[in-house]
Coordinates of C-alpha atoms in Angstrom, one line a residue:
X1 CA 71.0 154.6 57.3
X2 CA 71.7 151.4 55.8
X3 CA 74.5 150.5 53.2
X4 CA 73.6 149.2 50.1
X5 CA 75.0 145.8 48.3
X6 CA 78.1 146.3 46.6
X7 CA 78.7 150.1 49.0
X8 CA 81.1 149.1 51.2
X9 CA 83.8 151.2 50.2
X10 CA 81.4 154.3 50.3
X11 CA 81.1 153.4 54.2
X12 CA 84.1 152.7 55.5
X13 CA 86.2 154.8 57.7
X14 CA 82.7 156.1 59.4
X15 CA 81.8 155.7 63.0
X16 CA 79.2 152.7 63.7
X17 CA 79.9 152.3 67.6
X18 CA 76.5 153.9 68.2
X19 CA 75.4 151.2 66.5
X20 CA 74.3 148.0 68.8
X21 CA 77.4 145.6 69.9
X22 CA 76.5 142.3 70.8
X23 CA 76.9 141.8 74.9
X24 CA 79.9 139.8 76.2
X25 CA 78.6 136.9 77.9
X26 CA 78.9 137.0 81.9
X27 CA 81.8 135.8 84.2
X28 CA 80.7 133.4 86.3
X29 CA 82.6 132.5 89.7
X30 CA 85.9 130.8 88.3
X31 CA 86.9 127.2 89.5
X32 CA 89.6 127.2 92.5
X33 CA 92.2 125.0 90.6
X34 CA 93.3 122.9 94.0
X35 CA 89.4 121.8 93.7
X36 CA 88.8 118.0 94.5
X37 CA 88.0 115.9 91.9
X38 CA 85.0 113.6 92.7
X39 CA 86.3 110.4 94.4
X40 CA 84.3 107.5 95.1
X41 CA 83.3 106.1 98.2
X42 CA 85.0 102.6 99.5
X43 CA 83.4 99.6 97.9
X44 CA 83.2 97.6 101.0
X45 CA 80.8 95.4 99.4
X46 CA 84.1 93.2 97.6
X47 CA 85.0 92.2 100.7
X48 CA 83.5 88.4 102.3
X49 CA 80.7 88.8 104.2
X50 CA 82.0 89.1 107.7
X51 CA 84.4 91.6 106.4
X52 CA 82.3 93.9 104.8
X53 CA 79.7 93.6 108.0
X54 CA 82.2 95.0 110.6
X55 CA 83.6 97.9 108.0
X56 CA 79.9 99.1 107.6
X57 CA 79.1 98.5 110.9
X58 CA 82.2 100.8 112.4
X59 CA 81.5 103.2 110.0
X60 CA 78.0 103.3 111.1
X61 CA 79.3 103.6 115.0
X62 CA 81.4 106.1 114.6
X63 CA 80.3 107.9 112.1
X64 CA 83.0 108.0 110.1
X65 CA 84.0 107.1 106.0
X66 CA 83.6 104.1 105.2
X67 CA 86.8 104.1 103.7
X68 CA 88.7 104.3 106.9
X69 CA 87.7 101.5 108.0
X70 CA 87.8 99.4 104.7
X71 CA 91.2 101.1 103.7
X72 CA 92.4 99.7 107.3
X73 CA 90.8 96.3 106.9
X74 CA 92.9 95.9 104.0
X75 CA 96.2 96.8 106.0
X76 CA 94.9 94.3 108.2
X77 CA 94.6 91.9 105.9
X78 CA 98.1 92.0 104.5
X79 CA 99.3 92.1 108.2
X80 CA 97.7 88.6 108.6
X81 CA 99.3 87.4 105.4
X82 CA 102.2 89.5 104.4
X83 CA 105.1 87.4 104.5
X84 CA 103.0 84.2 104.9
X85 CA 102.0 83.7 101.6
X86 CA 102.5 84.7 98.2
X87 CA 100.6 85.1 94.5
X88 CA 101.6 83.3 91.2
X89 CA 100.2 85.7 88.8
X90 CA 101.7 84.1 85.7
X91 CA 105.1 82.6 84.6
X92 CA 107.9 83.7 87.1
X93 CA 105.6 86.8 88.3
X94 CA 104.8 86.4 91.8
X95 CA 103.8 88.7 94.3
X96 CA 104.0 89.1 98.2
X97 CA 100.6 90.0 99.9
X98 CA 101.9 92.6 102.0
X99 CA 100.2 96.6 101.2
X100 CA 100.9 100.3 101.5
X101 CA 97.9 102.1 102.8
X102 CA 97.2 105.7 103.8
X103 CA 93.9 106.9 104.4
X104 CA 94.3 110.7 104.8
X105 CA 91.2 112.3 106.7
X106 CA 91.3 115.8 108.6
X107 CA 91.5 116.3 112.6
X108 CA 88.5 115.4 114.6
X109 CA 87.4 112.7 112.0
X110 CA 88.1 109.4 114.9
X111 CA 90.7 108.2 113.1
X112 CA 92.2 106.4 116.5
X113 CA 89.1 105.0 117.3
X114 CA 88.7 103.2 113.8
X115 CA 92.2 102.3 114.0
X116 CA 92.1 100.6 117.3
X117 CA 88.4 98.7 116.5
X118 CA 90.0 97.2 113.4
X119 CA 93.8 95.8 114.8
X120 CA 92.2 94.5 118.1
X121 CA 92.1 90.9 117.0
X122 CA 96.2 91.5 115.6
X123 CA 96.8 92.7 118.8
X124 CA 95.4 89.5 120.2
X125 CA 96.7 87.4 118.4
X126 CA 100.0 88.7 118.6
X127 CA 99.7 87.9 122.4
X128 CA 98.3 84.1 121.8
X129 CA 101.5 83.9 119.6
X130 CA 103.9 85.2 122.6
X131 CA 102.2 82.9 124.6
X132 CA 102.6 80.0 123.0
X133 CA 106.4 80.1 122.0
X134 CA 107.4 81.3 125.6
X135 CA 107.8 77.6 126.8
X136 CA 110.3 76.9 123.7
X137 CA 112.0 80.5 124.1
X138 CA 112.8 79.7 128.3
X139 CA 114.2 76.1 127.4
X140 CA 116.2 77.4 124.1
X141 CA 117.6 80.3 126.2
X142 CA 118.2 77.6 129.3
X143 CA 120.1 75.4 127.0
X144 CA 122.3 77.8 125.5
X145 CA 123.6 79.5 128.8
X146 CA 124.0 75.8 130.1
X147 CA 125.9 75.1 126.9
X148 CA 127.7 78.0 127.4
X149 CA 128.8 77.4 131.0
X150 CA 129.8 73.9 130.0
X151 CA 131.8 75.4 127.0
X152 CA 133.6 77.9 129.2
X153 CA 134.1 75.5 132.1
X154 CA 135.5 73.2 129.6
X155 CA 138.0 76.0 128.3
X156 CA 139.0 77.1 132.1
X157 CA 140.5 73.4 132.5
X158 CA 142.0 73.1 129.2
X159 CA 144.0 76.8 130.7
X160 CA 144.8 74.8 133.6
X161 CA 145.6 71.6 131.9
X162 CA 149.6 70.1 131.2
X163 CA 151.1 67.7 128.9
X164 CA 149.1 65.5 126.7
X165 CA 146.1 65.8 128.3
X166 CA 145.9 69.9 127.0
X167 CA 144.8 69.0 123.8
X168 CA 142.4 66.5 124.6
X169 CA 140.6 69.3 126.8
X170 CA 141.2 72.0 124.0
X171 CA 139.3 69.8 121.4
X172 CA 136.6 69.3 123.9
X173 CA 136.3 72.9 124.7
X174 CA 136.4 74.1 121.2
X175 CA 133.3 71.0 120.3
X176 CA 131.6 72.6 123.5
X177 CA 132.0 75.8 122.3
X178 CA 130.5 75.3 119.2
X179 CA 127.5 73.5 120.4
X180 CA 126.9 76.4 122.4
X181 CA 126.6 78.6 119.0
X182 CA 124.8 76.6 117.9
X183 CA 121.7 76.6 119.9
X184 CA 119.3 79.5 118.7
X185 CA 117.1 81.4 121.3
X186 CA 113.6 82.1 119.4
X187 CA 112.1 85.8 119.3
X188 CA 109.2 86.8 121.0
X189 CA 106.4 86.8 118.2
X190 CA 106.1 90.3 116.9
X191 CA 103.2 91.3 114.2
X192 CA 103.0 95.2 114.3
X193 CA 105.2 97.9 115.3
X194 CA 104.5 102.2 115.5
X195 CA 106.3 104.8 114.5
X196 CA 109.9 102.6 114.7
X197 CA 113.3 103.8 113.1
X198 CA 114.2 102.8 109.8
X199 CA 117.2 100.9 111.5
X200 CA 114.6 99.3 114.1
X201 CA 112.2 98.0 111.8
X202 CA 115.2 96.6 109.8
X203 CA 116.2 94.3 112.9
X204 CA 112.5 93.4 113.6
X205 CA 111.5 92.2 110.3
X206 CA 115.5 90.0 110.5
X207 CA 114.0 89.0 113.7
X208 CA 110.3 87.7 112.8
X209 CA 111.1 86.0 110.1
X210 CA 110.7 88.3 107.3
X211 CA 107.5 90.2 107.9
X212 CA 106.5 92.8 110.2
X213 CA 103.3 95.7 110.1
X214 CA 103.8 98.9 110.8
X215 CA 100.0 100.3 111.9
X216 CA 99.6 103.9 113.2
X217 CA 96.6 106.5 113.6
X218 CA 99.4 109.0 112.7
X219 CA 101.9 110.0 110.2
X220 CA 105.0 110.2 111.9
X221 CA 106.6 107.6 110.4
X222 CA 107.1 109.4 107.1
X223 CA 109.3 111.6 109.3
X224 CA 111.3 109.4 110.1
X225 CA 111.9 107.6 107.0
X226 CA 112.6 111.5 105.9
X227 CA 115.4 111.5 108.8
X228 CA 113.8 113.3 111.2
X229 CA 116.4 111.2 113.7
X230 CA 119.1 110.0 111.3
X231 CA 119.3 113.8 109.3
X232 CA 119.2 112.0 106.1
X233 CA 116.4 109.9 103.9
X234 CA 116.5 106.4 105.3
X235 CA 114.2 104.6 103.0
X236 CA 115.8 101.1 101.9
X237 CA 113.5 98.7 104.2
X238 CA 110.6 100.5 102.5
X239 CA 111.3 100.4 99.4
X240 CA 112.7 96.7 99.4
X241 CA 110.0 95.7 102.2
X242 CA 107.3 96.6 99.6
X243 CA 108.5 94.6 96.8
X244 CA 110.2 92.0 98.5
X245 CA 113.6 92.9 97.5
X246 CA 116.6 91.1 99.2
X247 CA 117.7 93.2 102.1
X248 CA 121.2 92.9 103.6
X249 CA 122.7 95.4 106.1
X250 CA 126.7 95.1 106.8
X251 CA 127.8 97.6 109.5
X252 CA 130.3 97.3 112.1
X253 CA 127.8 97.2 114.6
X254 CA 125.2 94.8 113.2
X255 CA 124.8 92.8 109.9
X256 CA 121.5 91.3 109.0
X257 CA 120.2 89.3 105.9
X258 CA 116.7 89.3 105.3
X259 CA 116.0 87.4 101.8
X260 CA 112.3 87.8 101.5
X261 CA 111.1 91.2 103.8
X262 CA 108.0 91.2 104.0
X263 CA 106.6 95.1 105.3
X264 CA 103.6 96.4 105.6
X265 CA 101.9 99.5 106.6
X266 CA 98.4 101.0 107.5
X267 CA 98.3 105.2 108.3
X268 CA 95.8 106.8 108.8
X269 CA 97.0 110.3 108.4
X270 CA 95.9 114.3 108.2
X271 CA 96.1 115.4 104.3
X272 CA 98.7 118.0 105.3
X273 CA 100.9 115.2 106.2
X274 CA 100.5 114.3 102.1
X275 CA 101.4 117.8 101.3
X276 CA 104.3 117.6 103.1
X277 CA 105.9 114.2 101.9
X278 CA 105.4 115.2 98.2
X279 CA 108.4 118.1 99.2
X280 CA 110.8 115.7 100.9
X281 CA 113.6 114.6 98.3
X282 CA 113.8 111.3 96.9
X283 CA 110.3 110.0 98.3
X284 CA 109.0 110.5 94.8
X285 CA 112.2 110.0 92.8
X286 CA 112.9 106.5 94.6
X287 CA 109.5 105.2 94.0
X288 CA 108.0 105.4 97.7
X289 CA 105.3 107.2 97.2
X290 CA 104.8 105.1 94.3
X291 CA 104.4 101.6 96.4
X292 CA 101.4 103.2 98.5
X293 CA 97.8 102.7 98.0
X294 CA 95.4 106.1 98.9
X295 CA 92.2 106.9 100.2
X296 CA 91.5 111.0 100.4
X297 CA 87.6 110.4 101.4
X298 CA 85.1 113.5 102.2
X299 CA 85.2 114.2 106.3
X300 CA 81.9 113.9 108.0
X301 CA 82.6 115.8 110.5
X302 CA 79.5 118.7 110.9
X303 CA 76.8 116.4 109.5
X304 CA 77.9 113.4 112.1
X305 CA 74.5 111.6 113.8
X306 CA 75.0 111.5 117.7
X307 CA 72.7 108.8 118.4
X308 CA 74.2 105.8 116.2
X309 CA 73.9 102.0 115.8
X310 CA 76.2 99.6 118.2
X311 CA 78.4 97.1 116.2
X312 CA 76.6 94.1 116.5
X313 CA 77.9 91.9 118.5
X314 CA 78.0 89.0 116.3
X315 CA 79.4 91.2 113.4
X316 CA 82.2 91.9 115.7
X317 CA 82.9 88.3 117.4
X318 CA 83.0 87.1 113.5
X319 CA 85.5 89.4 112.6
X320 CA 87.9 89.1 115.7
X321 CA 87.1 85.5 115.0
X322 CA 87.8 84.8 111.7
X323 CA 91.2 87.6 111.4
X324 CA 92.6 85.6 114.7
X325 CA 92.4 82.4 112.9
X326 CA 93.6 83.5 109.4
X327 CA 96.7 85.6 111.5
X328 CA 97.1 82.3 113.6
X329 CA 96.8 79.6 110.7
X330 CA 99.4 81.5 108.8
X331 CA 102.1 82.2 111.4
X332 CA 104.0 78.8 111.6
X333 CA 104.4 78.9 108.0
X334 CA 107.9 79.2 107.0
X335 CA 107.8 78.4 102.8
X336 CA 105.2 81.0 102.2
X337 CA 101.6 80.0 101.0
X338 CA 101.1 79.6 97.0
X339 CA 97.8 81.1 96.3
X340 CA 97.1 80.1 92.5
X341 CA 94.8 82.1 89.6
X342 CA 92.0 80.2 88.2
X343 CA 92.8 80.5 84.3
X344 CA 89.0 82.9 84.4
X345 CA 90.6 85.1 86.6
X346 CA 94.0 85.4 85.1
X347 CA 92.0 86.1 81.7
X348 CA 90.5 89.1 83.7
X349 CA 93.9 90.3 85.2
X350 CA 95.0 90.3 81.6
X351 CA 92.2 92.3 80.0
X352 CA 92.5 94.5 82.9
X353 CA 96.3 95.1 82.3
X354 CA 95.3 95.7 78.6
X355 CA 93.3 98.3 79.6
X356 CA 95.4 100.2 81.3
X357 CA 98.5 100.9 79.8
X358 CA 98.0 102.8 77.5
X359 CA 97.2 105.2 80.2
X360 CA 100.6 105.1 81.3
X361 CA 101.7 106.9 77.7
X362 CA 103.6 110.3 79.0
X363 CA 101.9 112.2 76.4
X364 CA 98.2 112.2 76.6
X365 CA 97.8 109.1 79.3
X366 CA 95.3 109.6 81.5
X367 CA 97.5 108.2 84.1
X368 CA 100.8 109.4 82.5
X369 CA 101.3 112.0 85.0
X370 CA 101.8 109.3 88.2
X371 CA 103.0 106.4 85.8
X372 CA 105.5 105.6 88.8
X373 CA 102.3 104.9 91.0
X374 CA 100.1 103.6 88.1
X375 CA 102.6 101.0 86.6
X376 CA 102.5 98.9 90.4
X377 CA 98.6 98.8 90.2
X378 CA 98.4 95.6 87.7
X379 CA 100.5 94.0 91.1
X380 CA 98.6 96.0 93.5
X381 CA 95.3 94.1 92.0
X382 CA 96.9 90.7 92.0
X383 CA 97.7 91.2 96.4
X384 CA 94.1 92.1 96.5
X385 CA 93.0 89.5 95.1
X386 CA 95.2 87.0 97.1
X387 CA 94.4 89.1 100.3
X388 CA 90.3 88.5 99.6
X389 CA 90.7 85.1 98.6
X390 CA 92.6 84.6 102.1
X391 CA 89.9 86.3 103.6
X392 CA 87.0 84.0 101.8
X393 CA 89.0 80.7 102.7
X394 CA 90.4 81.5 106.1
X395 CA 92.6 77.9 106.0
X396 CA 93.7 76.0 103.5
X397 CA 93.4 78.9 100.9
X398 CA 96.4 77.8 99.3
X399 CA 94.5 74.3 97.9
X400 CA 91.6 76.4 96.1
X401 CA 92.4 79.1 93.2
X402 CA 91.5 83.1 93.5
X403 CA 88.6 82.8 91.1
X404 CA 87.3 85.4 88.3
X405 CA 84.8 87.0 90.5
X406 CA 87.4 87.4 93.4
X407 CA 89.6 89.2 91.0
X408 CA 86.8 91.8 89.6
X409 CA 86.5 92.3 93.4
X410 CA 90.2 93.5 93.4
X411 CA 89.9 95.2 90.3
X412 CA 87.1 97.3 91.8
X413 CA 89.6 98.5 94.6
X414 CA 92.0 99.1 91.9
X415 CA 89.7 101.6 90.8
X416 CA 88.5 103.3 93.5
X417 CA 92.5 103.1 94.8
X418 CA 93.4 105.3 91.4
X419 CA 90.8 107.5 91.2
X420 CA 92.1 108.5 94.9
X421 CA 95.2 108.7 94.0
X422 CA 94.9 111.0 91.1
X423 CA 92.8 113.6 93.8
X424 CA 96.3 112.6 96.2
X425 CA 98.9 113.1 93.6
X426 CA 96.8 116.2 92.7
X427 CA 97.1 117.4 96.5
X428 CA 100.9 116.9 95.8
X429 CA 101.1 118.9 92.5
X430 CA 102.4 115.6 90.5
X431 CA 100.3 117.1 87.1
X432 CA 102.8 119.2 85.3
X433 CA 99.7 120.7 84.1
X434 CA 98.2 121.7 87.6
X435 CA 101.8 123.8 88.4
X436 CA 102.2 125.6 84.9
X437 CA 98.4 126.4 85.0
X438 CA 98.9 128.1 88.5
X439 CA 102.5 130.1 87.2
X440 CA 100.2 131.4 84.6
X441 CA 97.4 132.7 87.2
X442 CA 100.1 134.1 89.8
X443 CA 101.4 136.1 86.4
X444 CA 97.9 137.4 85.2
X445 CA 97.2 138.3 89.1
X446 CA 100.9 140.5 89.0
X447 CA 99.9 142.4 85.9
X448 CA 96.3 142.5 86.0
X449 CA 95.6 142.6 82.2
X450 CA 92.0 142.6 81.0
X451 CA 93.1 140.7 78.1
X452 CA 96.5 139.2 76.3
X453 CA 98.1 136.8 74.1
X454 CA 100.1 133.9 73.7
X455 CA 102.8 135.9 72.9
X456 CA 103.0 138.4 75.9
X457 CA 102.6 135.6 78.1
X458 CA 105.5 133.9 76.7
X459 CA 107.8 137.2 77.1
X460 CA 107.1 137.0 80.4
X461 CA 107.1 133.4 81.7
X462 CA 110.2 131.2 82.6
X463 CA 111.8 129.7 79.4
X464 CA 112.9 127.0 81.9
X465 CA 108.7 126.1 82.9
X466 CA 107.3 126.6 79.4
X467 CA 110.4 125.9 76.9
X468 CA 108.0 126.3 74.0
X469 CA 104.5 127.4 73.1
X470 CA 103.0 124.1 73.4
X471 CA 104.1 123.4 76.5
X472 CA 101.9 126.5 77.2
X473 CA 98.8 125.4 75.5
X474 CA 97.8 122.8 78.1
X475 CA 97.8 125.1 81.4
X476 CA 95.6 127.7 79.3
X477 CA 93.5 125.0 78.3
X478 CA 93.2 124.5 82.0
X479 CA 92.4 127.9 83.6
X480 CA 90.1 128.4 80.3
X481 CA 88.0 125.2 82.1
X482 CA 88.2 126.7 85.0
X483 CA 87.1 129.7 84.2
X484 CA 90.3 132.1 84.3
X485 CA 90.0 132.9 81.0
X486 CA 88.2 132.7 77.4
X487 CA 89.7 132.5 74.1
X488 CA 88.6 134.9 71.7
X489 CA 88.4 134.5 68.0
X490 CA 91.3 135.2 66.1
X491 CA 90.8 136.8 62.4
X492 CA 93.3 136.7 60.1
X493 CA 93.3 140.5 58.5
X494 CA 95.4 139.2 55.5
X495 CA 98.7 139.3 53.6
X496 CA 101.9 137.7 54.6
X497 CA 104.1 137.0 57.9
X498 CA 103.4 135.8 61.0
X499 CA 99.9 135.0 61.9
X500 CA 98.1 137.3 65.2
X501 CA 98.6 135.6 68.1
X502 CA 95.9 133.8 69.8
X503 CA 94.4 136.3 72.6
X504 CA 92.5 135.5 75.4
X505 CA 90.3 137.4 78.0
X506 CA 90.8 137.5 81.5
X507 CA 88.3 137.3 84.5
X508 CA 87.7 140.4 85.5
X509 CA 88.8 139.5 89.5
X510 CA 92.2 138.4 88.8
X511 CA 92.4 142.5 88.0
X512 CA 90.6 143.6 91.2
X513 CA 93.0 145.0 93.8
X514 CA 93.7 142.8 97.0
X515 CA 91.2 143.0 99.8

């Protein structure tokens, strides 16, 4: 039977469900909304020559990312130069070369053995230092406690002394005395420290002279600066060791002044270790998470080759070579280094920084979401750029200027750094977006709907999450890309008042009792 033009009255009200009903389109397998994002792989090819050689090459050996290896050659780096030398980006910006970095790779992924092929020559040339200085540390420390015996021998007969002759021996004691003070008993050299206190590492920057590296296979230092010892946060040498912050402790036990500190640090770290720092109060609030540089890469572990190139030789002599020397050249430098910008490469820092602010924009930045984090990468870029300019002049990189090219090599770690850290920050649950979308699932799993609307959802979801309906419109937008759910069309059926409510179907698992 088929109605007629203009019959539509004579029709209606009769049943027409035997009549065909177009199919509803297939659920595929939805989208697990912790999935990674695709990050890419370590551009080792910014680095010099001899640089890039030995990350490949260790990578190759042991089978590892390549961005273990490059993330800790860049830790290395800044360890060689942190606190030596310095950036002039423009005006009164300037920047220390120290780094934050925190490669986080599963168990079983060698992370020691990386670690311990790229800080050998640190290692070394912390001991040439130690050598060197321990002639001028015995005759400091041989002077003082002879000036010291003199000074109290000096005071014992001025005791003693009568008359006239009191004073004269008290003056002299007091002038011994003071000369005695006066005579400063050198350090032994320090570069790199483990898992220290936050208290310890504040005495042993004071004592080195404003720098020290923190370098360690593990991530136990986060639980210390979390107070794992102390039972409180202890983060002030981190934060202020980062940015170069003056840093003055005055207790009754010690008081130190450190005008420059210069920290840095290289982790390599499980990704659970991530997870767990997001949760600790203030390390987001404060800015520290903010001040590291991330690598999340893909573990190789199951599709590892047994039988692997040896580091060449030569690729390894250069590179013990060449980070001894820089290390070495920079040591005995008290006035940090000025490394200058070409006027080509601040032009490219500039355009760079153009490009991305406005992703820092709360409301619709690609980068909004970990602003904190993304508002230190123009500076982040500008110690790269010093660090690989260090590393392409290994002396007397102070007399030439980073050029353009140098600085798109930075730039292209400042890339492959943020596109890690959104997948980190991810990891985290930084994205507003991320935690509404999964409040949203967890309440369509409880009530198992086959379908339902804006409205029902907002009956039933915290006021204090989703204050208004658009604050709900991104998380469905969300689970709708993942899968979750599909909008359906909305039809007006006429009249007045208030509009249906949007309604959406839901994936038929998220109804299917618990196995």
């Amino acid at each position: 039977m088929t109605g007629q033009p203009g019959d539509g009255d004579l029709w209606a009200g009769l049943d027409t469900t035997d009549e065909p009903q177009p199919a509803e389109p297939m659920w595929e397998e939805p989208i697990p909304l912790s999935g990674r994002r695709e990050l890419p792989v370590f551009p080792s090819h910014v680095f010099p020559a001899w640089l890039g050689a030995f990350v490949r090459a260790v990578a190759e050996e042991t089978q590892t990312p390549i961005d273990l290896a490059g993330s800790i050659a860049l830790s290395v780096l800044a360890a060689a130069a942190g606190g030596r030398s310095v950036v002039h980006v423009r005006g009164s910006w300037r920047e220390p070369t120290n780094l934050y970095v925190v490669c986080a790779l599963p168990p079983a992924n060698r992370k020691s053995a990386v670690f311990a092929l790229l800080t050998d020559p640190l290692y070394e040339a912390e001991k040439k230092l130690q050598v060197t200085m321990a002639p001028a540390i015995v005759e400091a420390a041989m002077t003082a406690r002879l000036a010291k015996e003199a000074a109290d021998n000096a005071a014992a007969k001025a005791v003693k002394a009568d008359g006239g002759k009191r004073e004269e021996l008290i003056a002299e004691a007091i002038g011994l005395a003071q000369t005695a003070e006066s005579v400063a008993v050198p350090v032994e050299p320090l570069l790199l420290a483990d898992d220290s206190t936050s208290e310890t590492v504040t005495s042993l920057i004071a004592e080195q002279g404003g720098r020290l590296a923190v370098m360690s296979a593990e991530g136990g230092i986060f639980d210390i600066i979390a107070g794992r010892y102390s039972g409180a946060p202890n983060m002030e040498v981190f934060l202020k060791g980062h940015a170069g912050d003056r840093l003055r402790v005055n207790r009754q036990t010690r008081r130190e002044y450190i005008d420059h500190p210069a920290l840095t640090i290289g982790l390599a770290v499980q990704p659970d270790v991530l997870r767990d720092i997001a949760k600790v109060k203030g390390f987001d609030g404060r800015g520290l998470l903010a001040r590291f540089l991330y690598s999340m890469p893909r573990s190789l572990v199951g599709e590892r080759e047994v039988i692997t190139d040896p580091i060449p030789e030569d690729t390894a002599a250069a590179y013990a070579r060449n980070v001894l020397a820089l290390t070495l050249w920079l040591a005995e430098w008290t006035d940090p280094a000025v490394i200058q910008l070409s006027p080509e490469a601040d032009k490219t820092l500039i355009t760079y920084q153009q490009r991305v602010e406005p992703q820092l924009a709360a409301r619709g930045g690609a980068l909004g979401h970990i602003a904190n984090w993304a508002g230190k990468l123009a500076g982040a870029v500008a110690r790269m750029a010093a660090l690989l300019h260090l590393a392409e002049h290994l002396e007397g990189g102070h007399t030439k200027p980073v050029t353009e090219a140098t600085m798109r090599a930075a730039i292209t770690l400042g890339e492959y750094f943020t596109a890690h850290a959104l997948g980190v920050f991810d990891v985290m649950g930084a994205d507003p977006t991320v935690g509404r979308a999964r409040s949203v699932l967890e309440l369509l799993r409880t009530q198992k709907w086959s379908e339902v609307s804006k409205r029902d959802l907002m009956v039933k979801l915290s006021r204090a999450e989703f204050p208004t309906v658009t604050d709900l419109d991104p998380a469905l937008n969300f689970l709708e890309e993942h899968g979750y759910i599909r909008a359906q069309l909305t039809l007006r059926t006429g009249g007045r008042g208030r509009p249906p409510s949007p309604r959406y179907l839901i994936h038929p698992q998220l109804s299917e009792p618990a196995v």
